[in-house]
PDB file of C-alpha atoms in Angstrom:
ATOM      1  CA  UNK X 146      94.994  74.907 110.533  1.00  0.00           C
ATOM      2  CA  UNK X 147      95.766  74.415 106.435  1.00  0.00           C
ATOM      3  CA  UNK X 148      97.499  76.897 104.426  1.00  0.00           C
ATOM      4  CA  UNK X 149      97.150  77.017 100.669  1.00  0.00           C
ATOM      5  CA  UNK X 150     100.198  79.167  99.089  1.00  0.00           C
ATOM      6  CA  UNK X 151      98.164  81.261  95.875  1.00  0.00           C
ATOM      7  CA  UNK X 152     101.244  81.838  93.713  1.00  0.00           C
ATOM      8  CA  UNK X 153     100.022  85.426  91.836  1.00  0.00           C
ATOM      9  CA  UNK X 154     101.250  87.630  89.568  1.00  0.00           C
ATOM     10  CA  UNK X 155     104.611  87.534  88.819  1.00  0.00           C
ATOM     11  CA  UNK X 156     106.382  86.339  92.258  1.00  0.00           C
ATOM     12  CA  UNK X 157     103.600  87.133  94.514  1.00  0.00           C
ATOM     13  CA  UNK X 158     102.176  84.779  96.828  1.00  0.00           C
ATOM     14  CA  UNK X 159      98.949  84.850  98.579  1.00  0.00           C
ATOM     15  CA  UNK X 160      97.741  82.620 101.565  1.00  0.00           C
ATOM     16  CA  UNK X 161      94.409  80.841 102.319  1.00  0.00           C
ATOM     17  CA  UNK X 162      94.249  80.111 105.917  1.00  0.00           C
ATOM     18  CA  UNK X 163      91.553  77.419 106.906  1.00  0.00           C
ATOM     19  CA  UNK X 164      90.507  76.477 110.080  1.00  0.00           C
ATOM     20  CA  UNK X 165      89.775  72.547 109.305  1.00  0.00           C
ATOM     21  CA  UNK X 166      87.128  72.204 112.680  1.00  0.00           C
ATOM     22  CA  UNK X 167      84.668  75.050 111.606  1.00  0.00           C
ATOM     23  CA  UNK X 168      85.212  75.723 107.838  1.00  0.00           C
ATOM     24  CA  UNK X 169      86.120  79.364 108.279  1.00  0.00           C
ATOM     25  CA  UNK X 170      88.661  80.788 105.944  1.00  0.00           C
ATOM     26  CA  UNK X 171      90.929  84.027 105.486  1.00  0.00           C
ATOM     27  CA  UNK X 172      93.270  85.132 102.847  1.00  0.00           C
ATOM     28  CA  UNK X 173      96.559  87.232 103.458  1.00  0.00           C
ATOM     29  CA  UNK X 174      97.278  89.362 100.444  1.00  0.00           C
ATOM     30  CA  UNK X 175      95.126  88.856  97.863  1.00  0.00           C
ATOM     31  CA  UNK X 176      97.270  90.626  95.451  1.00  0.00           C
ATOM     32  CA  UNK X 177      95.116  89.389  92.377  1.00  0.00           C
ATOM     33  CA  UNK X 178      90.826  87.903  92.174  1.00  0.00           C
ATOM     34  CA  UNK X 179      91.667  85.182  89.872  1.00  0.00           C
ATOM     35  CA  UNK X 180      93.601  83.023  91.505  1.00  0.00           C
ATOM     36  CA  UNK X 181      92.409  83.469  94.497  1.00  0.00           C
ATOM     37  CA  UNK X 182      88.753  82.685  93.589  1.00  0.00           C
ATOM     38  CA  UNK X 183      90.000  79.579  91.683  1.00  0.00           C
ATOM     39  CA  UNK X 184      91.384  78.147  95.289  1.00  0.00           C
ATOM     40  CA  UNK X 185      88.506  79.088  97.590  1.00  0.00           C
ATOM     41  CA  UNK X 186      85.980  77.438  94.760  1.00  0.00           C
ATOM     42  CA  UNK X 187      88.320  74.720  94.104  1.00  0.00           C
ATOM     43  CA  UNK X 188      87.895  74.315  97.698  1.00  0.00           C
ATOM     44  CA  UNK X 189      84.147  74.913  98.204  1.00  0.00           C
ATOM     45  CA  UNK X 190      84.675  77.395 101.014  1.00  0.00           C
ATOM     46  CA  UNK X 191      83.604  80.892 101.827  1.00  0.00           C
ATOM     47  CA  UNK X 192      86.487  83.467 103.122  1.00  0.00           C
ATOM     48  CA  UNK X 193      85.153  85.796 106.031  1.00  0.00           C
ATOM     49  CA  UNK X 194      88.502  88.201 105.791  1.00  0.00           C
ATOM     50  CA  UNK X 195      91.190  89.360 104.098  1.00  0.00           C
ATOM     51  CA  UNK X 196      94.538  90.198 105.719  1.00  0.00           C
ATOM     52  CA  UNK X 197      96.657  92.540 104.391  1.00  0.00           C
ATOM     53  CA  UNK X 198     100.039  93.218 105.650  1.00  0.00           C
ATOM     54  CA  UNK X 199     100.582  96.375 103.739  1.00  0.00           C
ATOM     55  CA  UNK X 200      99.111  98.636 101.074  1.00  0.00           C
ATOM     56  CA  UNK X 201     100.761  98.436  97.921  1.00  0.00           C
ATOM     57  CA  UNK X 202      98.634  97.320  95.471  1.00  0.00           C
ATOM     58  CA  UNK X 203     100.664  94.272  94.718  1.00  0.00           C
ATOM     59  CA  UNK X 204      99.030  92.985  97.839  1.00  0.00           C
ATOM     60  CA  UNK X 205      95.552  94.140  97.956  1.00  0.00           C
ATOM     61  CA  UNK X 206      95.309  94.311  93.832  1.00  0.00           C
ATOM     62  CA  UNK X 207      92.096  91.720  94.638  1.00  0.00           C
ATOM     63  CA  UNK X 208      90.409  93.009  97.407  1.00  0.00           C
ATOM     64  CA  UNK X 209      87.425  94.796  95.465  1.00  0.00           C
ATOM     65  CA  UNK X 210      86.935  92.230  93.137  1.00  0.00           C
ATOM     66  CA  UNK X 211      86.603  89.966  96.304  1.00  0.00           C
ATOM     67  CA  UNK X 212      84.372  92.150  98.197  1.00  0.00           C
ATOM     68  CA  UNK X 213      81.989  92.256  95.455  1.00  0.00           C
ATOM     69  CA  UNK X 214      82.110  87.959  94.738  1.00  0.00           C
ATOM     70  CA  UNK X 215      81.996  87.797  98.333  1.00  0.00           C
ATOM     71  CA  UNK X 216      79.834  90.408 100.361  1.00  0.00           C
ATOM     72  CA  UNK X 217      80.338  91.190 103.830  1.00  0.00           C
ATOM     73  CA  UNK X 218      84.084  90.188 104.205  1.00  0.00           C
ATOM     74  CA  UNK X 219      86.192  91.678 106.797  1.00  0.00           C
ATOM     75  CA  UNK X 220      89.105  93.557 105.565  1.00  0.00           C
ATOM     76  CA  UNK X 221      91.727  94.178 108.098  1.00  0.00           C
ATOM     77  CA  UNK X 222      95.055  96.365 108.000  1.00  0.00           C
ATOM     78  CA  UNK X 223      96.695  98.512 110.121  1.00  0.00           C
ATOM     79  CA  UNK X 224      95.094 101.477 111.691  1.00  0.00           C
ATOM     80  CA  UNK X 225      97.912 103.785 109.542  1.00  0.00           C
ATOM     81  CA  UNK X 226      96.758 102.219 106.521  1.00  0.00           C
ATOM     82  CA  UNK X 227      93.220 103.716 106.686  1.00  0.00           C
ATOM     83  CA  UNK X 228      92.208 105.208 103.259  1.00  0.00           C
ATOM     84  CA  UNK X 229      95.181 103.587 101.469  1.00  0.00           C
ATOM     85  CA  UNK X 230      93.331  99.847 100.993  1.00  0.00           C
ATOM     86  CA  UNK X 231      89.809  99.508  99.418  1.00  0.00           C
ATOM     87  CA  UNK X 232      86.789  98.631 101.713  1.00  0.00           C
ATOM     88  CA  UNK X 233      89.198  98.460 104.725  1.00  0.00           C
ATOM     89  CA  UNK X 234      86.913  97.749 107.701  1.00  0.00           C
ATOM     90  CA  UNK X 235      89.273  96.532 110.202  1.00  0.00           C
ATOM     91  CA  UNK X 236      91.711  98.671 111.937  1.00  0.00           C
ATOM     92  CA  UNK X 237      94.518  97.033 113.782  1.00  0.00           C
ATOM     93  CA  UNK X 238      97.211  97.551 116.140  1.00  0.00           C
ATOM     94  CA  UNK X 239     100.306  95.848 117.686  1.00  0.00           C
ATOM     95  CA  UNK X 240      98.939  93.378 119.743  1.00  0.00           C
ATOM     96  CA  UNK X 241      95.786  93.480 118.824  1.00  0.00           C
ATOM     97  CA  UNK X 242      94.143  89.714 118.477  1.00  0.00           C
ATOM     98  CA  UNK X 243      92.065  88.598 116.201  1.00  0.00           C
ATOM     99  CA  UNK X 244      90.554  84.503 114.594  1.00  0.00           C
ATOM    100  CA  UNK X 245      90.200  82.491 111.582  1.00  0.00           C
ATOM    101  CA  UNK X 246      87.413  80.174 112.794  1.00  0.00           C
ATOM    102  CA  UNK X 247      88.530  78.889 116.316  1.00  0.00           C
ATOM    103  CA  UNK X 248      92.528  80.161 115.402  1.00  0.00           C
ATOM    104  CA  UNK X 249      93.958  82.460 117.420  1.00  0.00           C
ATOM    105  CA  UNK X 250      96.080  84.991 116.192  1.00  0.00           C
ATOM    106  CA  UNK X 251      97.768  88.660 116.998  1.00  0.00           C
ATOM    107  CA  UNK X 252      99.077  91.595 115.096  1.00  0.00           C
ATOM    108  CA  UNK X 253     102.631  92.592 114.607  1.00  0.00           C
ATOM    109  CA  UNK X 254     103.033  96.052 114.062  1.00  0.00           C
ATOM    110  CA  UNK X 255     106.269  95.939 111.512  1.00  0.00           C
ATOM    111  CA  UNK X 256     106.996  99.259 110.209  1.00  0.00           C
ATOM    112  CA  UNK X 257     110.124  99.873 107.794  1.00  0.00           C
ATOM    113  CA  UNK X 258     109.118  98.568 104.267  1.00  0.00           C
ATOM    114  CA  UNK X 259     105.579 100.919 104.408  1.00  0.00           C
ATOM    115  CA  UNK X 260     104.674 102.855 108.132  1.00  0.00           C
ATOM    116  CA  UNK X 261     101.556 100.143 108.248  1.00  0.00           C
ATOM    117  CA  UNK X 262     103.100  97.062 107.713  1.00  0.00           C
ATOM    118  CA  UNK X 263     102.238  94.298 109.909  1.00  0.00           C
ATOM    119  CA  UNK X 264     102.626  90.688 110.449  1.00  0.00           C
ATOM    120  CA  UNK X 265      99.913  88.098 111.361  1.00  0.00           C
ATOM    121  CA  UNK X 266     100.776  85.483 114.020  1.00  0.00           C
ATOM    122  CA  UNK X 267      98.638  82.605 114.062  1.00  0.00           C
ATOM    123  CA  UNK X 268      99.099  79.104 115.904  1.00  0.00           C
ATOM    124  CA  UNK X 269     102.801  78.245 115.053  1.00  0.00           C
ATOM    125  CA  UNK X 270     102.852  80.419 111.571  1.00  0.00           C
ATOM    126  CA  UNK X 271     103.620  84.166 110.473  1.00  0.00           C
ATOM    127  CA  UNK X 272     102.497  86.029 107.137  1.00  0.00           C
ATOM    128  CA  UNK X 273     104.966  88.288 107.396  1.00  0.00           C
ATOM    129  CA  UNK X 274     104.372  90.099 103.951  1.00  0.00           C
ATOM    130  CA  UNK X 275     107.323  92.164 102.717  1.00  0.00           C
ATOM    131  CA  UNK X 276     108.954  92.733 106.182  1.00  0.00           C
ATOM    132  CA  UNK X 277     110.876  89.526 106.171  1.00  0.00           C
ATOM    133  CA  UNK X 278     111.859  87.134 103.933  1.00  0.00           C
ATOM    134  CA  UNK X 279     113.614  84.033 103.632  1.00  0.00           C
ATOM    135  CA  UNK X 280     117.101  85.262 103.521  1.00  0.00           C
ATOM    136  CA  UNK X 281     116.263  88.910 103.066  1.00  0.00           C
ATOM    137  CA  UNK X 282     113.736  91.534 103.905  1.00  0.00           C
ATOM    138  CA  UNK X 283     111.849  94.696 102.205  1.00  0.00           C
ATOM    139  CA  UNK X 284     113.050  97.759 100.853  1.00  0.00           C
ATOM    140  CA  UNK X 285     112.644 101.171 103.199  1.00  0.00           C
ATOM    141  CA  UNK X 286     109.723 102.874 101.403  1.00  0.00           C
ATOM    142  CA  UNK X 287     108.298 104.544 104.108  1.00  0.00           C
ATOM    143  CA  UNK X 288     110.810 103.792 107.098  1.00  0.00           C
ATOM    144  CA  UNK X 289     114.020 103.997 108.540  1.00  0.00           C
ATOM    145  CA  UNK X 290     117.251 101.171 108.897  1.00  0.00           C
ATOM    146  CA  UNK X 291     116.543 101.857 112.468  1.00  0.00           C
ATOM    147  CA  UNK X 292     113.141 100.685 112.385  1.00  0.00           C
ATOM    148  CA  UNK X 293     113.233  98.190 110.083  1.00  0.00           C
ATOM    149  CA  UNK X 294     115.842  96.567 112.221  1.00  0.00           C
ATOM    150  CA  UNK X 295     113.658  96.581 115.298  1.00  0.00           C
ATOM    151  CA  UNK X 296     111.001  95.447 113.413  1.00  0.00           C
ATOM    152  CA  UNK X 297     112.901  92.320 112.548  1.00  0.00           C
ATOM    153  CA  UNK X 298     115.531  91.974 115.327  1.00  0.00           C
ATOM    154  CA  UNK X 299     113.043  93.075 118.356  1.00  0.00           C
ATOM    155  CA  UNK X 300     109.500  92.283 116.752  1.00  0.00           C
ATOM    156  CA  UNK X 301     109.863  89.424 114.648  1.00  0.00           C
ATOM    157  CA  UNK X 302     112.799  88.395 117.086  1.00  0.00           C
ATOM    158  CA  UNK X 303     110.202  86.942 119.720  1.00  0.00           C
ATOM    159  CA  UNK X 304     108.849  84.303 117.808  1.00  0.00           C
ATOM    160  CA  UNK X 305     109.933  80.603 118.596  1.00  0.00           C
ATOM    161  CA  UNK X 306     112.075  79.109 116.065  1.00  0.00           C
ATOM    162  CA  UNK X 307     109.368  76.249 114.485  1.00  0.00           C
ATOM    163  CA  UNK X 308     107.342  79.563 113.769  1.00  0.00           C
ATOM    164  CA  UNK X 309     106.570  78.773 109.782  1.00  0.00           C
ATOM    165  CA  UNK X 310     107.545  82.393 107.728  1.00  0.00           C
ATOM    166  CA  UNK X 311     105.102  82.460 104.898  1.00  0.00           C
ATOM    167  CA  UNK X 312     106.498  85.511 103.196  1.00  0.00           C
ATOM    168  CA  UNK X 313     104.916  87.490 100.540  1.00  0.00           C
ATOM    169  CA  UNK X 314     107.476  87.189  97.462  1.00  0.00           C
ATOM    170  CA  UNK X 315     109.790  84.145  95.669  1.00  0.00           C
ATOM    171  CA  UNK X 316     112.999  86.278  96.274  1.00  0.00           C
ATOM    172  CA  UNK X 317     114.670  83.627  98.201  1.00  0.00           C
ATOM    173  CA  UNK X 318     117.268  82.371  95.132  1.00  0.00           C
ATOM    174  CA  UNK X 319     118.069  86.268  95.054  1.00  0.00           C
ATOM    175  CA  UNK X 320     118.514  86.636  98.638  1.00  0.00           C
ATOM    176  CA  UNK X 321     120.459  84.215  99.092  1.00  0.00           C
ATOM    177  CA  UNK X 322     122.924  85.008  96.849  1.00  0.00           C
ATOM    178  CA  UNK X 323     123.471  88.547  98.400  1.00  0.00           C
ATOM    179  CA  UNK X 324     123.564  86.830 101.894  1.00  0.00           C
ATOM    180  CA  UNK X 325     126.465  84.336 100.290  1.00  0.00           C
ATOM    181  CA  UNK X 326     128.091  88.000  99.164  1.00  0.00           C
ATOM    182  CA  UNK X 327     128.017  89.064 102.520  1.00  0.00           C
ATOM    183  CA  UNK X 328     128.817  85.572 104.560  1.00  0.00           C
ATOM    184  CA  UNK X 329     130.440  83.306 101.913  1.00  0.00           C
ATOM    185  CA  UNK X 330     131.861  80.728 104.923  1.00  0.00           C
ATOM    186  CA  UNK X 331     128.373  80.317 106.674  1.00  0.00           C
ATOM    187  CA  UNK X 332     127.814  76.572 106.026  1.00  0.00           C
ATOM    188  CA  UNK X 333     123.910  77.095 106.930  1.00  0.00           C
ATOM    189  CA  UNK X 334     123.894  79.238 103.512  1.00  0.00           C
ATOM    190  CA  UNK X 335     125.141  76.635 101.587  1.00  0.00           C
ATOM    191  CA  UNK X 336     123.278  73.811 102.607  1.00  0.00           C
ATOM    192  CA  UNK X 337     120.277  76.215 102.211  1.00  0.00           C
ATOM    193  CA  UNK X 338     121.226  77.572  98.836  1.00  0.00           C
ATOM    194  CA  UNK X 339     121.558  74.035  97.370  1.00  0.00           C
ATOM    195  CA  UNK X 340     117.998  73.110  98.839  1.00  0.00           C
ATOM    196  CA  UNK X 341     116.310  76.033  97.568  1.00  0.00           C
ATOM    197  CA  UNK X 342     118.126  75.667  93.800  1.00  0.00           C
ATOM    198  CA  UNK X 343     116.682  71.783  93.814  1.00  0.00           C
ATOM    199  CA  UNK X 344     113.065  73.356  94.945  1.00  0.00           C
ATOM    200  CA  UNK X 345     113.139  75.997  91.838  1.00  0.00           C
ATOM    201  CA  UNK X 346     114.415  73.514  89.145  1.00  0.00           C
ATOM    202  CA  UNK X 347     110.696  71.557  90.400  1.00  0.00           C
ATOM    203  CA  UNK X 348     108.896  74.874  90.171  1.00  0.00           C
ATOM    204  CA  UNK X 349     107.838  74.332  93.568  1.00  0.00           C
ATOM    205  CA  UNK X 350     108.168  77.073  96.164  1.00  0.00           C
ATOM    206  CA  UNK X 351     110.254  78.149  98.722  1.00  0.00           C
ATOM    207  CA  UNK X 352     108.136  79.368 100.980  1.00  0.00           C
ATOM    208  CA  UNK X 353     107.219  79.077 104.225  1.00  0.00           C
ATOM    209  CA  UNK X 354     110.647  78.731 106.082  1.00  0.00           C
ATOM    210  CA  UNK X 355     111.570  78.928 109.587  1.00  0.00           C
ATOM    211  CA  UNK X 356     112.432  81.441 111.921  1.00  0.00           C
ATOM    212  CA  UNK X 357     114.821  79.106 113.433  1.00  0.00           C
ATOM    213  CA  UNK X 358     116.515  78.898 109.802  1.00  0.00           C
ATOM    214  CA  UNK X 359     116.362  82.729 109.347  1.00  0.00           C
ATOM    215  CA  UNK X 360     118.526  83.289 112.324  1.00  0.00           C
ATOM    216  CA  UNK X 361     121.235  81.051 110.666  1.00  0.00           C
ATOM    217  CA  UNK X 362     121.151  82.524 107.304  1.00  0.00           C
ATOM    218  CA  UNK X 363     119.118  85.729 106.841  1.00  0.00           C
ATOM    219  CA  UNK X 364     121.841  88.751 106.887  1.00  0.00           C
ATOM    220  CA  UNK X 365     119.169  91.377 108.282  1.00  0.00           C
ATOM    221  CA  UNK X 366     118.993  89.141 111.320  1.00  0.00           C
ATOM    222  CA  UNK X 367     122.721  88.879 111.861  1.00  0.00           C
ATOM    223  CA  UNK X 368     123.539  91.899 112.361  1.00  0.00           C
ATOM    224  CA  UNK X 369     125.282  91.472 115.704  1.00  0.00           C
ATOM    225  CA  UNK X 370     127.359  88.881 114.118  1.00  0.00           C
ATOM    226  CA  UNK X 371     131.196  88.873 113.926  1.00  0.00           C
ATOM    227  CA  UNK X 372     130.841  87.905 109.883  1.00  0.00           C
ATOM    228  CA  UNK X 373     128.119  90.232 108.869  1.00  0.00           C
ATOM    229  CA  UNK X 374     130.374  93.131 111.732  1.00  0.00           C
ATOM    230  CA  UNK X 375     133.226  92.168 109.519  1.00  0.00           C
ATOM    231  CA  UNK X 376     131.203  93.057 106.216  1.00  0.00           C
ATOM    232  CA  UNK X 377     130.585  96.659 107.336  1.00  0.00           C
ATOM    233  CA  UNK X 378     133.363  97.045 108.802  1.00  0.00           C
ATOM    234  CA  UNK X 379     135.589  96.875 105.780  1.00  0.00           C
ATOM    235  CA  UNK X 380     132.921  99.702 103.998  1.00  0.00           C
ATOM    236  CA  UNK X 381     133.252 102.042 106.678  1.00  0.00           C
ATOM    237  CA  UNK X 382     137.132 100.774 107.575  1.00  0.00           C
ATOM    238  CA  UNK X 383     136.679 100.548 110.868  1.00  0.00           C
ATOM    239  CA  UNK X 384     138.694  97.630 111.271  1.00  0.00           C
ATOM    240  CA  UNK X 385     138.093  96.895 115.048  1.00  0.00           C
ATOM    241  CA  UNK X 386     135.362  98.997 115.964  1.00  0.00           C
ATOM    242  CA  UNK X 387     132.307  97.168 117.364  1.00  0.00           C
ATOM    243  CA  UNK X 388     129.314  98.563 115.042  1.00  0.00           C
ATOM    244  CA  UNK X 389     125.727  99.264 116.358  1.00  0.00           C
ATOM    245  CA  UNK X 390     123.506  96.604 114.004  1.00  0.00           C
ATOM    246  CA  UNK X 391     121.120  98.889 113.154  1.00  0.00           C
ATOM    247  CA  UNK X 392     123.658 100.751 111.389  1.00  0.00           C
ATOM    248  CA  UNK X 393     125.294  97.472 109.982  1.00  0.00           C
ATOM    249  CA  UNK X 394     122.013  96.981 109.433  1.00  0.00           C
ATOM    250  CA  UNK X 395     121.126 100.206 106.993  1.00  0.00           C
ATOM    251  CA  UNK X 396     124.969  99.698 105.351  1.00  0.00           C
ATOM    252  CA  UNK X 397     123.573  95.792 104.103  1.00  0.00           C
ATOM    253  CA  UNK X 398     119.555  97.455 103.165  1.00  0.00           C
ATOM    254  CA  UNK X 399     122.094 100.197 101.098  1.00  0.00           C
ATOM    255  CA  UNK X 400     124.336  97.619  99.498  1.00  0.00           C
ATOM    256  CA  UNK X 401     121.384  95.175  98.596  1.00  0.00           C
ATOM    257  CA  UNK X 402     119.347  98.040  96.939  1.00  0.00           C
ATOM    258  CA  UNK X 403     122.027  98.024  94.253  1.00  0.00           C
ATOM    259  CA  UNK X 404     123.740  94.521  94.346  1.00  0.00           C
TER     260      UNK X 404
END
């Protein structure tokens, strides 16, 4: 499998997924046409899907302009989303399975950030759109701390830590300097934080990172932490009480909406 990161818009990023052994192609979130044509031409190839993860149009901003340079595509989303995302012919659930050429993959049913969003799983990666992201995650549009927090502490919690996280927006530099608010002594954050600052002085991206490295330095999965406990604690001043993390959880999704 090859993965082409489409930087778009402002901080967007789409993905071309390839399987190498038949040719077959897909692209998650083709938020604009342009630059997504430009890499399947560049790369003589013909996509046979689009996968979105949600339905904000800063993710499917392409789609119609790709279903008319490329008839007969296969646009999938989740079942919830039906009606929000043009030409949406594929209707998915959790669990649901579904291939890029002779590439397995499986749906992740991810609500929090919109009621639809979902992640795609395939062979050792995971588009995981704005659920997660390195060192942060989406903002509750359409769903609850509580969700959100299974979504990324039960859901996403499953995968292996080599899983790749392609995410769907360059917010890492930002993240990470809320997560350094919340844990300033994690010594995984700083290590990180230096990495990604050399990466962006390059101009090259930050994405994909690991699930293995979100669990060391991503707040929203840390929840049950003593550090990240000790951060909510001292907002609600509950010195010693042991906190429930998906209400540490909505206190760190509160205090990032306005840090």
């Amino acid at each position: 499998m090859k993965i082409i990161p489409i930087p778009c818009a402002q901080d967007n990023y789409a993905y071309l997924i390839l399987c190498e052994e038949t040719g077959e192609s897909a692209v998650v979130d083709p938020c604009q046409f342009a630059p997504v044509d430009r890499v399947i031409r560049h790369h003589d190839i013909r996509p046979t899907a689009l996968l979105c993860t949600h339905h904000h149009a800063d993710h499917v901003g392409g789609v119609e302009e790709l279903l008319q340079a490329y008839p007969g595509l296969r646009v999938w989303a989740h079942t919830s989303d039906r009606g929000r995302i043009p030409g949406q012919n594929g209707f998915a659930n959790d669990g649901d399975t579904l291939t890029v050429g002779k590439i397995p993959g499986r749906v992740l049913h991810t609500p929090g950030h919109t009621r639809g969003s979902v992640v795609y799983h395939f062979d050792g990666a995971a588009f995981t759109g704005d659920s997660l992201f390195s060192a942060g995650c989406g903002r509750l549009f359409e769903g609850s701390a509580e969700q959100m927090y299974h979504s990324l502490n039960i859901r996403l919690a499953s995968l292996t830590d080599d899983v790749a996280i392609y995410f769907g927006h360059e917010y890492t530099e930002s993240n990470l300097r809320f997560a350094r608010h919340v844990e300033p002594s994690n010594p995984a954050l700083l290590g990180y934080h230096d990495e990604v600052q050399a990466l962006r002085r390059m101009g090259k991206a930050t994405t994909p990172s690991t699930m293995g490295q979100e669990r060391l330095i991503n707040p929203f999965l840390r929840c049950h932490t003593e550090d990240v406990q000790d951060y909510a604690r001292r907002f609600l001043g509950e010195v010693d009480q042991d906190l429930d993390p998906a209400e540490v959880f909505g206190i760190l999704r509160g205090h990032k909406d306005r840090f």
